[in-house]
Coordinates of C-alpha atoms in Angstrom, one line a residue:
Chain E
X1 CA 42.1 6.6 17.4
X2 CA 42.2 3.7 19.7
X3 CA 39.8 0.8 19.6
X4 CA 38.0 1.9 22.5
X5 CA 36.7 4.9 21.3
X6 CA 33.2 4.1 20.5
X7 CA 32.0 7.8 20.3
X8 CA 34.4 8.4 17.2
X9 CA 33.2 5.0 15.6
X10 CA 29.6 6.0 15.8
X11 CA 30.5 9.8 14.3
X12 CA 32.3 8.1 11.5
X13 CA 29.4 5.9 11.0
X14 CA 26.8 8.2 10.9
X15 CA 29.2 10.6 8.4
X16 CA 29.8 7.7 6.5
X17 CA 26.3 7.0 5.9
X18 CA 25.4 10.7 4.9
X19 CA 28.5 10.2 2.7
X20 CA 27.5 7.2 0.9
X21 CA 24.1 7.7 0.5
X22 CA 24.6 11.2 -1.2
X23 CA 27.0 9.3 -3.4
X24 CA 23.8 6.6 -3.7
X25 CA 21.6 9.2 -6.0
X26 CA 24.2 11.6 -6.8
X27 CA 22.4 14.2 -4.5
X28 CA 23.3 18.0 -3.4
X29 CA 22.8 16.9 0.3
X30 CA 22.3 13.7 2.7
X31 CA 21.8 14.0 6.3
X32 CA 20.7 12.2 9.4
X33 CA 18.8 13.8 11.3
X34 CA 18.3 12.2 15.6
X35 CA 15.4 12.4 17.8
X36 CA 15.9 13.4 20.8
X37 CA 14.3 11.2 23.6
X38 CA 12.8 14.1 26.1
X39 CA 11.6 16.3 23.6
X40 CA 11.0 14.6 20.0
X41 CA 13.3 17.8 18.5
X42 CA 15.2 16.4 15.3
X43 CA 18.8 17.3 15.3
X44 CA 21.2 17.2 12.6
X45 CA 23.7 14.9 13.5
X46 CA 25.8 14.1 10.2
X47 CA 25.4 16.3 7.2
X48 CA 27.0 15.6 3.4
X49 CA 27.3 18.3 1.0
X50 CA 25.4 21.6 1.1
X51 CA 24.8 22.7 4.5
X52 CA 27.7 20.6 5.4
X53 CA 29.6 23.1 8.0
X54 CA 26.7 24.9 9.1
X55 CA 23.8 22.4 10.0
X56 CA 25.1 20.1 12.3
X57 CA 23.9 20.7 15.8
X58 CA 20.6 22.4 14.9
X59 CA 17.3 21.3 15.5
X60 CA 13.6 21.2 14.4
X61 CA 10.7 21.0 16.5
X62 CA 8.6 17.8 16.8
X63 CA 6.8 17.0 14.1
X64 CA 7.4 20.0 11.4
X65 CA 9.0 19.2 8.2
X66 CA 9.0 15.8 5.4
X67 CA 11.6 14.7 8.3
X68 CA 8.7 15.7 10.7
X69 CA 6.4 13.3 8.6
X70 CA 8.6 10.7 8.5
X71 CA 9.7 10.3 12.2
X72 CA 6.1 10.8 13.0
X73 CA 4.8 8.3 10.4
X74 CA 7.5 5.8 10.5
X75 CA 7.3 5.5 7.2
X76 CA 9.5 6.3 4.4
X77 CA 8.6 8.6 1.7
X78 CA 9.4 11.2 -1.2
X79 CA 8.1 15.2 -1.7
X80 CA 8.8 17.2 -4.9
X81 CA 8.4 20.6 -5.7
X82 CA 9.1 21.4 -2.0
X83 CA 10.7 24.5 -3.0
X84 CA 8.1 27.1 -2.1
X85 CA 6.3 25.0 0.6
X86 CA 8.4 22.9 3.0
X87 CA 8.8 24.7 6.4
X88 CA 12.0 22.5 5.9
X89 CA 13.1 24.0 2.5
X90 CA 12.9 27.6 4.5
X91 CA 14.9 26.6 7.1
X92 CA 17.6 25.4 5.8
X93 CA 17.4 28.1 2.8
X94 CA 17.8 30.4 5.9
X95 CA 21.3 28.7 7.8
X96 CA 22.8 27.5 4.0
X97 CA 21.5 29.4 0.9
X98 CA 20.3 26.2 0.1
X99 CA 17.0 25.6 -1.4
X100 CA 16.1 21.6 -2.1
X101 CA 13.4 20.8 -4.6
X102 CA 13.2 17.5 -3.6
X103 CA 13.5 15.4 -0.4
X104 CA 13.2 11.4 -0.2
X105 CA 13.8 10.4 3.9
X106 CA 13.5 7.0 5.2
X107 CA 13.3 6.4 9.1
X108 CA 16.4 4.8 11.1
X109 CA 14.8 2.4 13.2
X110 CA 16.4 1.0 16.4
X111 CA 14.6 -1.3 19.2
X112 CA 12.1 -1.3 17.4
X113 CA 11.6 2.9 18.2
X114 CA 12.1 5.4 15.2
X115 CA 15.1 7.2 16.6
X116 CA 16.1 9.4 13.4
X117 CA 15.7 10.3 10.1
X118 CA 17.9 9.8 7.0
X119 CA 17.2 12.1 4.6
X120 CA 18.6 13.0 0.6
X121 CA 18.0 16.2 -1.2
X122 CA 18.0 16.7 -5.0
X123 CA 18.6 13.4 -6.4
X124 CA 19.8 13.4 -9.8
X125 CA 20.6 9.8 -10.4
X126 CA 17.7 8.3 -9.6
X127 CA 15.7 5.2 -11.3
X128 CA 12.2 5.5 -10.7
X129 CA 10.3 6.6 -7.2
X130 CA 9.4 3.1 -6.2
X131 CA 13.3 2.2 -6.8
X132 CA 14.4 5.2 -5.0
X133 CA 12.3 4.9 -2.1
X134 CA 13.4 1.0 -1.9
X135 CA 16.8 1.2 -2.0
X136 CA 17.2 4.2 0.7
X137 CA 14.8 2.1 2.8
X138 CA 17.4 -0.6 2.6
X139 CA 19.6 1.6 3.1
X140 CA 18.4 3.1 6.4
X141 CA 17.8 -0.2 7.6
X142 CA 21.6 -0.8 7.1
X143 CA 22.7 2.1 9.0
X144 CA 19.8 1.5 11.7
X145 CA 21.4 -1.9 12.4
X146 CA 24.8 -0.6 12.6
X147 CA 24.1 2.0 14.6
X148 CA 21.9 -0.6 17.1
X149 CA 25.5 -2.6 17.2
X150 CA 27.3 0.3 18.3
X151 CA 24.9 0.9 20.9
X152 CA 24.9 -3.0 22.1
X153 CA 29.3 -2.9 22.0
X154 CA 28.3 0.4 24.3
X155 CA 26.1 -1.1 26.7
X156 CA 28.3 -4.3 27.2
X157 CA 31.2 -2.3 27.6
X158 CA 29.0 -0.3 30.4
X159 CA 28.4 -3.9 32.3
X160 CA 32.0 -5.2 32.2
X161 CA 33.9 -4.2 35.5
X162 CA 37.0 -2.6 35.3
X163 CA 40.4 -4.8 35.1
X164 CA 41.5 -3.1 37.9
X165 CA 39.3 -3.5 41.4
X166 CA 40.8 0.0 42.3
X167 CA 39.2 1.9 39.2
X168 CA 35.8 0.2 40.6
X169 CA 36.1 1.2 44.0
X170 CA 37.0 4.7 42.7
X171 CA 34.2 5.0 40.3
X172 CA 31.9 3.9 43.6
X173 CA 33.2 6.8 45.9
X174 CA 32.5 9.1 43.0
X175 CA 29.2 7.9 42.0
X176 CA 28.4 8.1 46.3
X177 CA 29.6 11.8 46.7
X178 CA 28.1 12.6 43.3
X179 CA 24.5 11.4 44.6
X180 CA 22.3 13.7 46.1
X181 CA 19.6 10.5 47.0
X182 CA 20.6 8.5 49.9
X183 CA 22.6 5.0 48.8
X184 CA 20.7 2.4 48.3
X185 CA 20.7 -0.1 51.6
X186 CA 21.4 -3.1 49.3
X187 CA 24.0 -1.6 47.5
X188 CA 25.8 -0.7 51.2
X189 CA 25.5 -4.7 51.6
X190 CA 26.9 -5.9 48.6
X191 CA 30.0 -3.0 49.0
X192 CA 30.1 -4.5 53.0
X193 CA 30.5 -7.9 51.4
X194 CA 32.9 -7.3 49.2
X195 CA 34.7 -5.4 51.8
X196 CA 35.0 -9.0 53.7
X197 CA 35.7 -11.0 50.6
X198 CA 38.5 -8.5 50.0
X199 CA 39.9 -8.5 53.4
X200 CA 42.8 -10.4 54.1
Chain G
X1 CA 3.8 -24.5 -9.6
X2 CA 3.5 -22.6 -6.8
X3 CA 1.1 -19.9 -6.5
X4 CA 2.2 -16.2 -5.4
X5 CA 0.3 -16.7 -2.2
X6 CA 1.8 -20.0 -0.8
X7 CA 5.3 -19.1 -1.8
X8 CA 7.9 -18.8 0.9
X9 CA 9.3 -15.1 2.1
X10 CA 12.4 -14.7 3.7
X11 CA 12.5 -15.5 7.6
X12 CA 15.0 -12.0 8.0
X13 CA 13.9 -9.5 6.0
X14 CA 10.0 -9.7 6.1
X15 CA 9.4 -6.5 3.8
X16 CA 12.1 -7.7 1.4
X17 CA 11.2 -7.4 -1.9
X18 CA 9.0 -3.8 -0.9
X19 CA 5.8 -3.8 -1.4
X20 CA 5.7 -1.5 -4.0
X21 CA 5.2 -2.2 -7.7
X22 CA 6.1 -0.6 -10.5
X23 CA 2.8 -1.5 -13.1
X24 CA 4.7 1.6 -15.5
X25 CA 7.3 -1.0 -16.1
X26 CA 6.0 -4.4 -15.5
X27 CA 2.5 -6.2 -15.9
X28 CA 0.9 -7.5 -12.5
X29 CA 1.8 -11.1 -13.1
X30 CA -1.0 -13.6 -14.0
X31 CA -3.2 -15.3 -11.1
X32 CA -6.5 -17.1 -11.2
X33 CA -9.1 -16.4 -10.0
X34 CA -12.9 -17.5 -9.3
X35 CA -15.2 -14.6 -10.5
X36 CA -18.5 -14.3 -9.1
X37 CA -20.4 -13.0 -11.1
X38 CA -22.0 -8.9 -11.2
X39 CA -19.6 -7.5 -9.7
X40 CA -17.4 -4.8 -11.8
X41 CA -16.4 -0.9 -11.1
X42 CA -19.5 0.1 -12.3
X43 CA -21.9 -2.2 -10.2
X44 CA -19.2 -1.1 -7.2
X45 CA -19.3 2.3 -7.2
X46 CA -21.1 4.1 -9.9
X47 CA -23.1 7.2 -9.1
X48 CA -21.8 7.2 -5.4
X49 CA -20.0 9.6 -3.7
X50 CA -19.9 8.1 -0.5
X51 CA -22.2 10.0 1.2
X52 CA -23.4 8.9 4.4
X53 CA -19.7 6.9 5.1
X54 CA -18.0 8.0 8.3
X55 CA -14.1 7.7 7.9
X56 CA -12.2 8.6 10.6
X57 CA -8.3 9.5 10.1
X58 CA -5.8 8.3 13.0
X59 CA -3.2 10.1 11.6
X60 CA -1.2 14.0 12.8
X61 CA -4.5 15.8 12.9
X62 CA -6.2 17.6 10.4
X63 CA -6.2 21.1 9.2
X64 CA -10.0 21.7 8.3
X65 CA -9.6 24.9 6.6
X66 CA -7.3 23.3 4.0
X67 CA -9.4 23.6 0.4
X68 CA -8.6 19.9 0.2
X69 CA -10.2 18.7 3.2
X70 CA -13.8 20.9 2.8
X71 CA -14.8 20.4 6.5
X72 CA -14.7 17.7 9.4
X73 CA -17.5 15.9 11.5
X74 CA -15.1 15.9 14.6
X75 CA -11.6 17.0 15.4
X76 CA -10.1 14.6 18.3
X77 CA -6.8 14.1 19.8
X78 CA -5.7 11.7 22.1
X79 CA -4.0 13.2 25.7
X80 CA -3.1 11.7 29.0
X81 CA -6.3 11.8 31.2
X82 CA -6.1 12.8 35.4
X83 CA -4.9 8.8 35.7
X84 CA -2.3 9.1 33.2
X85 CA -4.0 6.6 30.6
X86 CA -4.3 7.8 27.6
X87 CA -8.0 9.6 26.7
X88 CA -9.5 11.1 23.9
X89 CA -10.8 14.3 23.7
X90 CA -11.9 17.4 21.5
X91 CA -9.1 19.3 19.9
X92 CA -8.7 22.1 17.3
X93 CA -8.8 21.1 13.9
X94 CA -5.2 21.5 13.1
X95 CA -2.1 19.3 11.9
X96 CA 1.3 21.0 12.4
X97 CA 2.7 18.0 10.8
X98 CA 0.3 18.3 7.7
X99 CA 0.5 13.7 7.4
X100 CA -3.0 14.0 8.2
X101 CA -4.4 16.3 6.4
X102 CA -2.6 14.9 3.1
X103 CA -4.1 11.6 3.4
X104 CA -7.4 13.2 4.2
X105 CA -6.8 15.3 1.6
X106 CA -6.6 12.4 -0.5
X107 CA -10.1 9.9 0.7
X108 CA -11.8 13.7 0.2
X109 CA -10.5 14.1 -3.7
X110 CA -12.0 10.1 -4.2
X111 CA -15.1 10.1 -2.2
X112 CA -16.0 14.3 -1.9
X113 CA -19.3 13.3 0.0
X114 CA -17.8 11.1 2.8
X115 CA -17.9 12.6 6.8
X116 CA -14.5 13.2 8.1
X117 CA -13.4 12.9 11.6
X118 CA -9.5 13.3 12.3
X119 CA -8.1 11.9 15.7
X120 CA -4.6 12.9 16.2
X121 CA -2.4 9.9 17.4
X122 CA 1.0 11.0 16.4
X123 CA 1.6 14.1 18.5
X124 CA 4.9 14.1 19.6
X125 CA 7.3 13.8 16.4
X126 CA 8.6 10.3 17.2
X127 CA 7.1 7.2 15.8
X128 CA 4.2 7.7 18.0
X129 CA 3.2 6.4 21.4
X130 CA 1.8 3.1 20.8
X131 CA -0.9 3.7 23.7
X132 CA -2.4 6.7 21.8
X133 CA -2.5 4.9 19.1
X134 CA -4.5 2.0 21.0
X135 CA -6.8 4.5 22.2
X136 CA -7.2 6.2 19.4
X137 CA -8.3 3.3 17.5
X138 CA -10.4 1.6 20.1
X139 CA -12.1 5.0 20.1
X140 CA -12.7 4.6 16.7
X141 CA -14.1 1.6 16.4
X142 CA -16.5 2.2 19.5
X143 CA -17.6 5.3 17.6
X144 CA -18.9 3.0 15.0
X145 CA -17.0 4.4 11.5
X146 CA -17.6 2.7 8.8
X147 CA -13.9 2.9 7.4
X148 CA -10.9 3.8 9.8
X149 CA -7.7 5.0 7.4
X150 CA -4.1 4.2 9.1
X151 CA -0.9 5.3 7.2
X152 CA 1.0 4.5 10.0
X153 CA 1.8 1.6 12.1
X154 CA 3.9 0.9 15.3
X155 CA 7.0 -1.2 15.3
X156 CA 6.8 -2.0 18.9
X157 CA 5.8 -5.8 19.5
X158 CA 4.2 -4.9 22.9
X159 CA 1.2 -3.3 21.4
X160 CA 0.4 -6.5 18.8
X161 CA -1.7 -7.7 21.2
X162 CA -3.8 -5.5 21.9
X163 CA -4.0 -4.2 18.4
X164 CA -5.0 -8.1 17.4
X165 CA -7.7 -7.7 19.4
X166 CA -8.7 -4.2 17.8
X167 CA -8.6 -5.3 14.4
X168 CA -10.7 -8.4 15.3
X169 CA -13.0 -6.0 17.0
X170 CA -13.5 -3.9 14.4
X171 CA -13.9 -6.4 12.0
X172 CA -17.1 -7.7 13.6
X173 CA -18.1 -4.5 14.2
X174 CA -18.3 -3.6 10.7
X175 CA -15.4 -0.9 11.0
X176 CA -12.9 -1.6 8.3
X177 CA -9.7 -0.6 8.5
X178 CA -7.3 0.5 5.6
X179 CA -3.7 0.5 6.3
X180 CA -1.3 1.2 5.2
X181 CA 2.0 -1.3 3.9
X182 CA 5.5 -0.5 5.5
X183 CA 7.7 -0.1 2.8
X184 CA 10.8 -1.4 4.8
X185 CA 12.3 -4.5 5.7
X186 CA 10.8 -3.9 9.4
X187 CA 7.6 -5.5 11.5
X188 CA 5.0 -3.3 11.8
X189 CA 1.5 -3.7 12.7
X190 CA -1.5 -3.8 12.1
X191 CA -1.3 -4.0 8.4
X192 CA -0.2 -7.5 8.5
X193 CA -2.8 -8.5 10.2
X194 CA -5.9 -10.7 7.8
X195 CA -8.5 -8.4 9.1
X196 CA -7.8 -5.1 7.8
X197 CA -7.3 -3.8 3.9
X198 CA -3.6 -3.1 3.6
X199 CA -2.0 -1.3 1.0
X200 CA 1.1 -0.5 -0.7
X201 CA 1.8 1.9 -4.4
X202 CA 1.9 1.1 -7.8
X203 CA 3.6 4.3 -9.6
X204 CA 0.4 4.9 -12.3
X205 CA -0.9 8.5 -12.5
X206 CA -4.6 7.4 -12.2
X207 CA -6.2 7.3 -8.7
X208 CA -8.7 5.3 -9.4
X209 CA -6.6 2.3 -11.0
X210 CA -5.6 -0.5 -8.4
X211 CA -4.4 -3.8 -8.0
X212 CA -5.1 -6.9 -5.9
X213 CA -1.4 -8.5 -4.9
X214 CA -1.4 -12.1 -5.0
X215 CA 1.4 -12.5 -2.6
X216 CA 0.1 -10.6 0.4
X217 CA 0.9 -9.3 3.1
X218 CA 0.5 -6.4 1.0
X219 CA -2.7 -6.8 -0.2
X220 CA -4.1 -4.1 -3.0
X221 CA -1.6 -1.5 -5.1
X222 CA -2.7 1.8 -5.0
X223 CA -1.4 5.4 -5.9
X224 CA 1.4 5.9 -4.1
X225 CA 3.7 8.0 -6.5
X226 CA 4.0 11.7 -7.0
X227 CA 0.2 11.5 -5.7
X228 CA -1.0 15.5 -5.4
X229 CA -1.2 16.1 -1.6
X230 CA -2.6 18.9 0.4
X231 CA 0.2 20.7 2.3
X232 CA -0.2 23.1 5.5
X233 CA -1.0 26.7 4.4
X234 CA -3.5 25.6 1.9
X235 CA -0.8 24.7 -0.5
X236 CA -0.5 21.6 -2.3
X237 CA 2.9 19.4 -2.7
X238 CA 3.5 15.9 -4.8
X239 CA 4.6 13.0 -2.9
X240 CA 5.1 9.4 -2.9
X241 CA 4.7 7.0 -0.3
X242 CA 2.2 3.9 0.9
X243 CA 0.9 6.5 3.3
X244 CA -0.4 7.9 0.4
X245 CA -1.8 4.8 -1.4
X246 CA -3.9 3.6 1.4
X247 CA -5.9 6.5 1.5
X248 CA -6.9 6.0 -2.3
X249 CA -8.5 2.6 -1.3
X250 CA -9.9 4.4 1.9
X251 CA -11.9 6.4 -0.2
X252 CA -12.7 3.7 -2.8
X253 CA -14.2 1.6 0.1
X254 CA -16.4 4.9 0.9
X255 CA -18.1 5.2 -2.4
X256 CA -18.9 1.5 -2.7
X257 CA -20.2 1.4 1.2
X258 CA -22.1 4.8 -0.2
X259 CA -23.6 2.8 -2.6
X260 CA -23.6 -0.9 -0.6
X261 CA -24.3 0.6 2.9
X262 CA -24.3 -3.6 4.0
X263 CA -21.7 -4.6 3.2
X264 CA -19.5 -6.6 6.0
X265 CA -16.5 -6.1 6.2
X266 CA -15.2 -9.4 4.6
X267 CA -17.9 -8.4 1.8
X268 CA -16.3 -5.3 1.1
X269 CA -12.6 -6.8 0.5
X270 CA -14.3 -9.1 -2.0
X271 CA -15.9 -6.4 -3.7
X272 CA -12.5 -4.3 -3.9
X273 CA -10.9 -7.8 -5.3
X274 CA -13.3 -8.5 -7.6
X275 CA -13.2 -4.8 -8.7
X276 CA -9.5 -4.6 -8.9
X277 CA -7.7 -4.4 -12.6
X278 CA -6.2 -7.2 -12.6
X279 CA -8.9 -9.5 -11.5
X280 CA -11.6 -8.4 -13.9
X281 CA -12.7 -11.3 -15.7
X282 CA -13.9 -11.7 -19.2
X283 CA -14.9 -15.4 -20.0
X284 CA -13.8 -16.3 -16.6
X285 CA -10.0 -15.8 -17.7
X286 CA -8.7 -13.3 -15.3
X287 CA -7.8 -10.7 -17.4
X288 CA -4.2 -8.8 -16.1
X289 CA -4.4 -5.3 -17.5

């Protein structure tokens, strides 16, 4: 994997977290669930443990679900005996066989905008609610951070011309042909400019 | 030594320790306090039911028809108006989310005679718009409620301003609001704000035991663990969370404005310190249950 690759970094990250904080509580499942910008769905993003092969990808609609509460709420929190109720606890039972009866989710916070939601089902090591709730808030904060890192290294890679003046000028003509909207007149300017300052 | 309230917090972490307190394991430690005197739970809120209080939630919505919730005055929501600024305006009396209608849920269960009016400010599944929130709350307070419960807050620094100027608002307006404590190392407002109630769990069983935290933000300890929540479909679910805890002192402040119907709103956070457990006083000691 070469050092560039910032995609894989981020999808080992976001495993890595699912990974740990299942290992955390000693719980059947961890997962992180994303918003998505346009539409406020939660997607399954990284998945640890039961549901594992199956979830990641799916979605839930805005709103619906502890996850639901929590991306909505912003604040973290802790359902039992979700079994029979949670509209969440029936969907997943429906993709994995899988029926949680507990659910502790803590929101990944980023720019200061709620962009996902960890969640843990079925703790069995745990210390006490307030403890629990405490430490995956930590927790979540920890991964939010990283994660905001990620998307800085991202960004500053975005801003950084290419070594190579050739790879710019190529990424222009493609960006030109690709644009249906007319280029913009102080763009032509600058690309006139350079033209000179590249001239012999 | 230093008191609780004059000692320093870290710079980085500004939830670090959470607010949360565990009185199952550990005694609220010992502060002192200046009792005036006639004030206990009994002269507080005895006998009420906080009828005649008007609390309205800013929350998901709230399902009316859930046995928990017995009923709304009004069922709001706030939507983009023909300018695109935000408006507020009649809704159906549901919460597909079901935040709302737990918390309600919860003020209802404490104060069974208080009007409830729900205004749905988190609509679209992500943290919440900041401007609904804004309108929804400036609605609020111009609607003259008595108590306004918030278990939420925004992260976004953009809208601190203009939710200063709310909460100030609404303090002079005698609207109180209750909110709710963020329980992670994040800014969030208004609950840190000196003007509104705000609120974080203790992890006792009894909804009517609370606590007045010496080293706010965080100011009162409420039920916050495995609290008995309404869940959509009429069903019921336990969960713990400050969302949950501010709610308890929501409805609290309800039956002692039932019975106090004058109180300001800086008269009513004495009252709810006075009447805390751990600042009872017997012989002017402050007694730490």
């Amino acid at each position: 994997m070469s050092p560039d690759d910032i995609d894989g970094t981020e999808r080992r990250l976001l495993q890595s977290v699912v990974e740990v904080a299942r290992h955390m509580f000693g719980a059947a499942a961890a997962s992180i669930f994303l918003v998505e910008p346009e539409t406020g769905d939660l997607i399954f993003e990284a998945v640890s443990g039961e549901g594992e092969k199956e979830l990641v990808g799916s979605r839930f609609p805005a709103g619906t679900g502890i996850a639901g509460w929590v991306a909505a709420s912003g604040q973290p929190m802790v359902a039992d005996d979700v079994a029979e109720v949670a509209p969440f606890a029936r969907d997943a039972a429906e993709s994995t066989g899988y029926v949680p009866r507990t659910i502790m989710a803590a929101p990944l916070i980023r720019f200061e905008e709620c962009v996902g939601v960890l969640e843990v089902l079925d703790r069995t090591a745990s210390r006490s609610e307030l403890d629990d709730m405490e430490l995956l808030g930590l927790f979540a904060t920890q991964a939010a951070c990283a994660l905001e890192l990620l998307l800085r290294i991202r960004a500053g890679r975005r801003a950084e011309p290419p070594a190579d003046p050739r790879d710019l000028l190529r990424r222009i003509g493609e960006r030109l042909s690709a644009s249906s909207r007319p280029p913009d007149a102080t763009a032509v300017r600058l690309l006139a400019l350079a033209d000179d300052l590249l001239g012999p | 030594m230093t008191p609780p309230w004059r000692r320093d917090r870290p710079a980085q972490f500004p939830g670090v320790p959470a607010w949360g307190l565990s009185t199952r394991r550990q005694s609220p430690e010992p502060f002192d306090v200046s009792p005036l005197s006639g004030v206990s739970k009994e002269w507080a809120w005895g006998g009420s039911d906080g009828s005649g209080v008007r609390v309205c939630v800013l929350d998901t919505g709230v399902a009316a028809d859930h046995p928990r919730i017995g009923g709304l005055e009004r069922s709001l929501h706030v939507v983009g108006g023909d300018d695109g600024r935000p408006v507020v305006a009649e809704c159906e009396p549901a919460d597909p989310a079901g935040h709302g209608t737990a918390c309600a849920g919860v003020i209802r269960s404490i104060a069974p005679g208080v009007s409830l009016t729900s205004v749905r400010v988190l609509t679209d599944g992500k943290t919440g718009s900041g401007d609904a929130l804004v309108a929804g709350l400036s609605w609020a307070i111009e609607e003259g409620f008595d108590l306004v419960n918030l278990s939420l807050s925004t992260t976004r620094s953009g809208f601190r301003e203009s939710l200063h100027e709310l909460a100030d608002r609404a303090y002079f307006r005698r609207c109180l609001l209750v909110a709710a404590a963020h329980n992670m190392p994040v800014l969030s407002y208004p609950w840190t704000f000196s003007s509104v109630v705000s609120v974080a769990s203790h992890d006792l069983p009894d909804p009517m035991t609370y606590y007045y935290n010496p080293a706010p933000p965080a100011e009162f300890h409420a039920r916050g663990v495995k609290v008995p929540v309404a869940w959509p479909g009429g069903r019921e679910i336990r969960s713990t969370g400050n969302s949950f805890a501010a709610p308890h002192i929501t409805g609290i402040c309800a039956l002692i404005l039932g019975k106090h119907p004058w109180l300001t709103p800086f008269q009513l956070k004495t009252v709810l310190y006075l009447a805390a457990d751990n600042t009872l006083t017997h012989s002017g000691e402050a007694h730490v249950s």
